[in-house]
mmCIF file with all atom_site columns, C-alpha atoms in Angstrom:
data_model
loop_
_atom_site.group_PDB
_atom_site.id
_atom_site.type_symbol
_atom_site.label_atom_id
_atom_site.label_alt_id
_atom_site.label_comp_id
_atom_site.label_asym_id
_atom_site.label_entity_id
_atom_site.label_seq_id
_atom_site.pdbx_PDB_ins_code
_atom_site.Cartn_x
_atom_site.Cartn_y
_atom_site.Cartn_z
_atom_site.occupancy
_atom_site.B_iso_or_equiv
_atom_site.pdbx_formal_charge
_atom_site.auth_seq_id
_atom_site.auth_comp_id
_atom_site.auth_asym_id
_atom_site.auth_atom_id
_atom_site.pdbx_PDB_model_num
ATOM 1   C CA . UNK A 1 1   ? 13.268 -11.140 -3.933  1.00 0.00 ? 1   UNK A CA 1
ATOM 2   C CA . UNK A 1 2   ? 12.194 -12.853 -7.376  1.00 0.00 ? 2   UNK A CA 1
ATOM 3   C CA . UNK A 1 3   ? 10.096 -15.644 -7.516  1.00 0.00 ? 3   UNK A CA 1
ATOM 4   C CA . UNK A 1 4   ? 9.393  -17.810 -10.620 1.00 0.00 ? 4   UNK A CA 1
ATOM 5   C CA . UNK A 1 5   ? 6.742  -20.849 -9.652  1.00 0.00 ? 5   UNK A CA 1
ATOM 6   C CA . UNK A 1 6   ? 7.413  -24.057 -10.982 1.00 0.00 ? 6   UNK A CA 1
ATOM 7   C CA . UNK A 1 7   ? 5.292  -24.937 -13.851 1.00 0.00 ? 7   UNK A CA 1
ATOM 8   C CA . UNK A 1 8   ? 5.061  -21.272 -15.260 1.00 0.00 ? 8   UNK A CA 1
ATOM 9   C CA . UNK A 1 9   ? 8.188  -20.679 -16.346 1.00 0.00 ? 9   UNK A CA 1
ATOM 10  C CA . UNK A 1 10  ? 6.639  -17.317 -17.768 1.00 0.00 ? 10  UNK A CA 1
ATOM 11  C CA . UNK A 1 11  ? 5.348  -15.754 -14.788 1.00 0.00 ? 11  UNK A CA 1
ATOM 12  C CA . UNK A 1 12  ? 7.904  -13.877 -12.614 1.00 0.00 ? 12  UNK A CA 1
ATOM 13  C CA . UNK A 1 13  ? 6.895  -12.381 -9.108  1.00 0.00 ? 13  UNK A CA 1
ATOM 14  C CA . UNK A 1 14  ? 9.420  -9.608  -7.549  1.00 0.00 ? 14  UNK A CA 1
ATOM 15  C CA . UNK A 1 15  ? 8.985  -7.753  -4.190  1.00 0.00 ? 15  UNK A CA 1
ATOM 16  C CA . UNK A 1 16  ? 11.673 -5.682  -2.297  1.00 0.00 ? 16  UNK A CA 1
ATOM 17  C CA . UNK A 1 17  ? 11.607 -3.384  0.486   1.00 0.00 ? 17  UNK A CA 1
ATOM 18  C CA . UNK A 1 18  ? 13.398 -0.377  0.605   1.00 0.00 ? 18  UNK A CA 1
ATOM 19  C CA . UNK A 1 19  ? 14.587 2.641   2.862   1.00 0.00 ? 19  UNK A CA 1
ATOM 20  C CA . UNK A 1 20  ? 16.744 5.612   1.725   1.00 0.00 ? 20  UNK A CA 1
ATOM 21  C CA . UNK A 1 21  ? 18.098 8.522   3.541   1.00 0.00 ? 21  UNK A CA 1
ATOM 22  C CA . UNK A 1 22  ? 18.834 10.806  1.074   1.00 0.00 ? 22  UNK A CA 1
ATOM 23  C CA . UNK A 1 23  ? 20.948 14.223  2.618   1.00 0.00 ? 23  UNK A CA 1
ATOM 24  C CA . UNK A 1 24  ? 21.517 17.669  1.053   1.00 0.00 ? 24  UNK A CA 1
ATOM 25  C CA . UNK A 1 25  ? 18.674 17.463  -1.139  1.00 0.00 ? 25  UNK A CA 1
ATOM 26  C CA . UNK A 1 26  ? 17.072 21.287  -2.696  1.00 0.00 ? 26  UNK A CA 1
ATOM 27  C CA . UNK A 1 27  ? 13.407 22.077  -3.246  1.00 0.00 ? 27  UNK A CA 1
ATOM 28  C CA . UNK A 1 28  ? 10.904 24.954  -3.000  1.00 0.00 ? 28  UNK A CA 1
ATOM 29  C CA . UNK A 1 29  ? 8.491  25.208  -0.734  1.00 0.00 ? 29  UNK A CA 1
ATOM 30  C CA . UNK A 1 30  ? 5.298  25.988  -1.467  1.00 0.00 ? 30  UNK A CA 1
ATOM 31  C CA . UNK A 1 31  ? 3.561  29.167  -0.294  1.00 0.00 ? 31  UNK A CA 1
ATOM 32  C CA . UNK A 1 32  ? 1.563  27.618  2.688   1.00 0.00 ? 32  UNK A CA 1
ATOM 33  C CA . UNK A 1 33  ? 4.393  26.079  3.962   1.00 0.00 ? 33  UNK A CA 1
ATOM 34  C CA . UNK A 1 34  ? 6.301  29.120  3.725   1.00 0.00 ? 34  UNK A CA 1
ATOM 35  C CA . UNK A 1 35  ? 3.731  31.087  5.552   1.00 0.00 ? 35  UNK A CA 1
ATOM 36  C CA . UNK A 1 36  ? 2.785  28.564  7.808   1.00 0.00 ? 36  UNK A CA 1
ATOM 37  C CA . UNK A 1 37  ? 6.752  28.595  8.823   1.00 0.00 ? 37  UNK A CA 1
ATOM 38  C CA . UNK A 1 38  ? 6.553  32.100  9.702   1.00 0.00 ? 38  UNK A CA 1
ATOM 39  C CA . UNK A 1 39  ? 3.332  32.690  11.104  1.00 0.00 ? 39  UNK A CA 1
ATOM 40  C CA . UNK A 1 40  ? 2.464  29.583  13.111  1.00 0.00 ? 40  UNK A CA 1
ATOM 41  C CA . UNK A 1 41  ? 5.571  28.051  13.918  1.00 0.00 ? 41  UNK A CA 1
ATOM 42  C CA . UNK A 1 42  ? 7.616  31.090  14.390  1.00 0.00 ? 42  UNK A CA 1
ATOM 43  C CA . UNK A 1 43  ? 10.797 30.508  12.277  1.00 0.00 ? 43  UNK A CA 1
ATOM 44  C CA . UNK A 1 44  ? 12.389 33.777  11.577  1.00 0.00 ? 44  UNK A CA 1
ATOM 45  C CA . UNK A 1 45  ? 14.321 32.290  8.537   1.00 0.00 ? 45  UNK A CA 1
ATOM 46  C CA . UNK A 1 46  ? 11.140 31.964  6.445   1.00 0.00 ? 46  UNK A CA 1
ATOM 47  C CA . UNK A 1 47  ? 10.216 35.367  7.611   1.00 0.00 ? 47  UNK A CA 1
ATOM 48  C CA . UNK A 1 48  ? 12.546 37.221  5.592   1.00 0.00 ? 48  UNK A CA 1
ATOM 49  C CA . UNK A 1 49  ? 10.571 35.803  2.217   1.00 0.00 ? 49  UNK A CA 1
ATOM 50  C CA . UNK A 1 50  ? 7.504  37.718  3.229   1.00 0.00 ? 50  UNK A CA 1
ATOM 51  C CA . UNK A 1 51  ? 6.680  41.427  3.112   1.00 0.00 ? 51  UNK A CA 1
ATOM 52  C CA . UNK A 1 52  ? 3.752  42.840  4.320   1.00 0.00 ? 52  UNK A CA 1
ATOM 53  C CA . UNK A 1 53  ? 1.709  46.204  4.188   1.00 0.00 ? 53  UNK A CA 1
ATOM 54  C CA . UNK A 1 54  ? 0.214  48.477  6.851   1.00 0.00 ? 54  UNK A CA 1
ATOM 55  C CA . UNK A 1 55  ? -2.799 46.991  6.872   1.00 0.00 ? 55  UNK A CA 1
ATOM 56  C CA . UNK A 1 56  ? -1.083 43.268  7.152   1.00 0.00 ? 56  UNK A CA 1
ATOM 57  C CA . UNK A 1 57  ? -1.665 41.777  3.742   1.00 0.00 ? 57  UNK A CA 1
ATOM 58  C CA . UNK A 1 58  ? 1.223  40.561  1.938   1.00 0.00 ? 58  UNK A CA 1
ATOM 59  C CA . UNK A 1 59  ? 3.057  43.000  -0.426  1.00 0.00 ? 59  UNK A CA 1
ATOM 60  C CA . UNK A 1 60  ? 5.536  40.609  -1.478  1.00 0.00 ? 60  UNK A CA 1
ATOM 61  C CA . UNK A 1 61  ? 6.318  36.760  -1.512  1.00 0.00 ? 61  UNK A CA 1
ATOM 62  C CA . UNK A 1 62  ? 9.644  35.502  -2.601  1.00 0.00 ? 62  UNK A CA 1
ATOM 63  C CA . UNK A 1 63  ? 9.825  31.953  -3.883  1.00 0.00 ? 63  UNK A CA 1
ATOM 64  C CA . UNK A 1 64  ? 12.943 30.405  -3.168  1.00 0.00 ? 64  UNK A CA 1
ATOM 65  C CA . UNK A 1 65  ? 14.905 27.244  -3.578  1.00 0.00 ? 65  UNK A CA 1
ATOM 66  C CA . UNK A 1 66  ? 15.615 25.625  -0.427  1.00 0.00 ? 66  UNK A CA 1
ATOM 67  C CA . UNK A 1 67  ? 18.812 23.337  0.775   1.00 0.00 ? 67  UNK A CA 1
ATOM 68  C CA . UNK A 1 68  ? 15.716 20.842  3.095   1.00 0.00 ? 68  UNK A CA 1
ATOM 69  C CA . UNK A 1 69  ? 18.490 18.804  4.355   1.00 0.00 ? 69  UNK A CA 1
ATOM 70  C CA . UNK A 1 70  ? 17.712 14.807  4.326   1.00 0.00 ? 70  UNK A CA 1
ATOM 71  C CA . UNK A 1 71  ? 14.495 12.932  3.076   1.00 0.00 ? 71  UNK A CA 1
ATOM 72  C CA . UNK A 1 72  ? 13.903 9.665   4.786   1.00 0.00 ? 72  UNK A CA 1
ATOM 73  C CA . UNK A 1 73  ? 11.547 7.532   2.952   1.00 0.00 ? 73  UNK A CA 1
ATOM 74  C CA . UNK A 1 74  ? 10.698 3.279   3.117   1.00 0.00 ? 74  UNK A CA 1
ATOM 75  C CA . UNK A 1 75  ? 8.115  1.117   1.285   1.00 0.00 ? 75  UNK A CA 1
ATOM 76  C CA . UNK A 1 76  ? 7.796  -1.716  -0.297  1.00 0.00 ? 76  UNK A CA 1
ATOM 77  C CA . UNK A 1 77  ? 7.613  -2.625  -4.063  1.00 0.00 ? 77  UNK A CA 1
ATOM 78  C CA . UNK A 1 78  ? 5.865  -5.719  -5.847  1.00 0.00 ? 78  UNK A CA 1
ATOM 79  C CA . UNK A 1 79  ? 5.409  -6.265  -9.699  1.00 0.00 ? 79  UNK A CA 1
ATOM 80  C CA . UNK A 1 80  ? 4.460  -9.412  -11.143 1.00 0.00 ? 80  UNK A CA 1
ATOM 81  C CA . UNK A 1 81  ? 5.545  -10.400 -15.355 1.00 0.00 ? 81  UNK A CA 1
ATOM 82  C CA . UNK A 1 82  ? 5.012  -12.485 -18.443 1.00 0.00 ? 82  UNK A CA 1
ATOM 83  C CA . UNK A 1 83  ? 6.105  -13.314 -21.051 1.00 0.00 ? 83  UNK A CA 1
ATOM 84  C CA . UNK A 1 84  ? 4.444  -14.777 -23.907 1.00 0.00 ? 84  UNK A CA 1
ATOM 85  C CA . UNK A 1 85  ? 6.358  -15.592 -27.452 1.00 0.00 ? 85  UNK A CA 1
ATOM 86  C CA . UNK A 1 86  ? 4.032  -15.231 -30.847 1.00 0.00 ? 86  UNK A CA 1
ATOM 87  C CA . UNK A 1 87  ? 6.320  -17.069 -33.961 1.00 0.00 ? 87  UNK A CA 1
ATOM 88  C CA . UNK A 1 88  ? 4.265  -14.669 -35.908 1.00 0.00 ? 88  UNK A CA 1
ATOM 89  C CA . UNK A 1 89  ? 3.902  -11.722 -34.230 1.00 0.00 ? 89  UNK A CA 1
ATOM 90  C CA . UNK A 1 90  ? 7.430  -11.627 -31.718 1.00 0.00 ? 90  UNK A CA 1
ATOM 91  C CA . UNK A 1 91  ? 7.386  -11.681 -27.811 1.00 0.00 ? 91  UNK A CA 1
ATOM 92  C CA . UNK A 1 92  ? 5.251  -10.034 -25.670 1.00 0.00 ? 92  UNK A CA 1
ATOM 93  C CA . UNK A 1 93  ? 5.460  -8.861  -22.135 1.00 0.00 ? 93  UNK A CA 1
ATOM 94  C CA . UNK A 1 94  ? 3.003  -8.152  -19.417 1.00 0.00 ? 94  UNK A CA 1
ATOM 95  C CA . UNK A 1 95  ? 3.929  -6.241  -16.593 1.00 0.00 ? 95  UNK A CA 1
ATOM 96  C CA . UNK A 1 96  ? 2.237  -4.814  -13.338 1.00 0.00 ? 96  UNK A CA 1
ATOM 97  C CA . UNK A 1 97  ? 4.116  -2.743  -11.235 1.00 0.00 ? 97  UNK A CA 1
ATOM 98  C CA . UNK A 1 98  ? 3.259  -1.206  -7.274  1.00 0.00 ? 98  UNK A CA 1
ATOM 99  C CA . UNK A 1 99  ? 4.529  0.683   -4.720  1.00 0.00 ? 99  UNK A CA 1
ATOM 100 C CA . UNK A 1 100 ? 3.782  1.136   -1.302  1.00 0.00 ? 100 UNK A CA 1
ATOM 101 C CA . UNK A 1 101 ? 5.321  4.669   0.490   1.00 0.00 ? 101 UNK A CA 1
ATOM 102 C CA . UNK A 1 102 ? 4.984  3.609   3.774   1.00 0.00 ? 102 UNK A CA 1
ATOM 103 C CA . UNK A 1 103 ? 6.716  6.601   5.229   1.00 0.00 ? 103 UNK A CA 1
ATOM 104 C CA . UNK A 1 104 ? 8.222  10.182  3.381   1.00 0.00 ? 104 UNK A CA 1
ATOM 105 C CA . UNK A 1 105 ? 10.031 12.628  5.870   1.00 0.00 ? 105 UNK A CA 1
ATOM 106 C CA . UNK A 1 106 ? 11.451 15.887  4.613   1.00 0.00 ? 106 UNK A CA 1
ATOM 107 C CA . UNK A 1 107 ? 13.815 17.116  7.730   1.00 0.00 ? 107 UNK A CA 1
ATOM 108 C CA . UNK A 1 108 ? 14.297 20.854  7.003   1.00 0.00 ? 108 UNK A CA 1
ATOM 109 C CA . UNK A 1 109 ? 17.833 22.275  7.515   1.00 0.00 ? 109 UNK A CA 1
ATOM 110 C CA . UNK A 1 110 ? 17.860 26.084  7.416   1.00 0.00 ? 110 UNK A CA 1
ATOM 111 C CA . UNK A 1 111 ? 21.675 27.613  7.162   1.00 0.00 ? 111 UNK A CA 1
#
């Protein structure tokens, strides 16, 4: 939505909301997450990434890239404009920009 009051023709108001769903997308994980995957939450597929010693510490750690499946995100977005013409100098314009994640879900696919 854009929204120009009356009387200031050089102030201009926008605000959207928006939602994606975006699928197949690739990252890496970071190390926590990684361990965390193993460890805590008992996925075997992260498992594989992690080699430990005798005495349990960790030997090796292979970073990976990662096929996370879909990210779901919504917010909103507001920026307000203007505009202001100088004969000497040119035009100049003012701009404030925001956005508002009001929810960002990675859903992890493991093949």
């Amino acid at each position: 939505m854009t929204y120009n009051p009356t009387g200031a023709n050089r102030l201009l108001l926008r605000g959207s909301l928006y939602q994606y769903e975006v699928d197949g997308t690739i990252t890496a994980h970071d190390a926590q997450t990684v361990l965390d995957s193993c460890h805590v939450e008992d996925i075997d597929a992260f498992c594989g990434f992690i080699e430990h010693r005798d005495n349990s510490t960790i030997s090796l750690f292979t970073d990976t890239l990662f096929n996370i499946g879909t990210i779901e995100t919504t917010g909103t977005d507001i920026g307000l404009s203007f505009d202001r013409n100088s004969p000497s100098l040119g035009q100049f314009t003012w701009t404030f920009d925001v956005t508002h994640v009001r929810s960002f879900e990675e859903i992890l696919r493991m093949l």
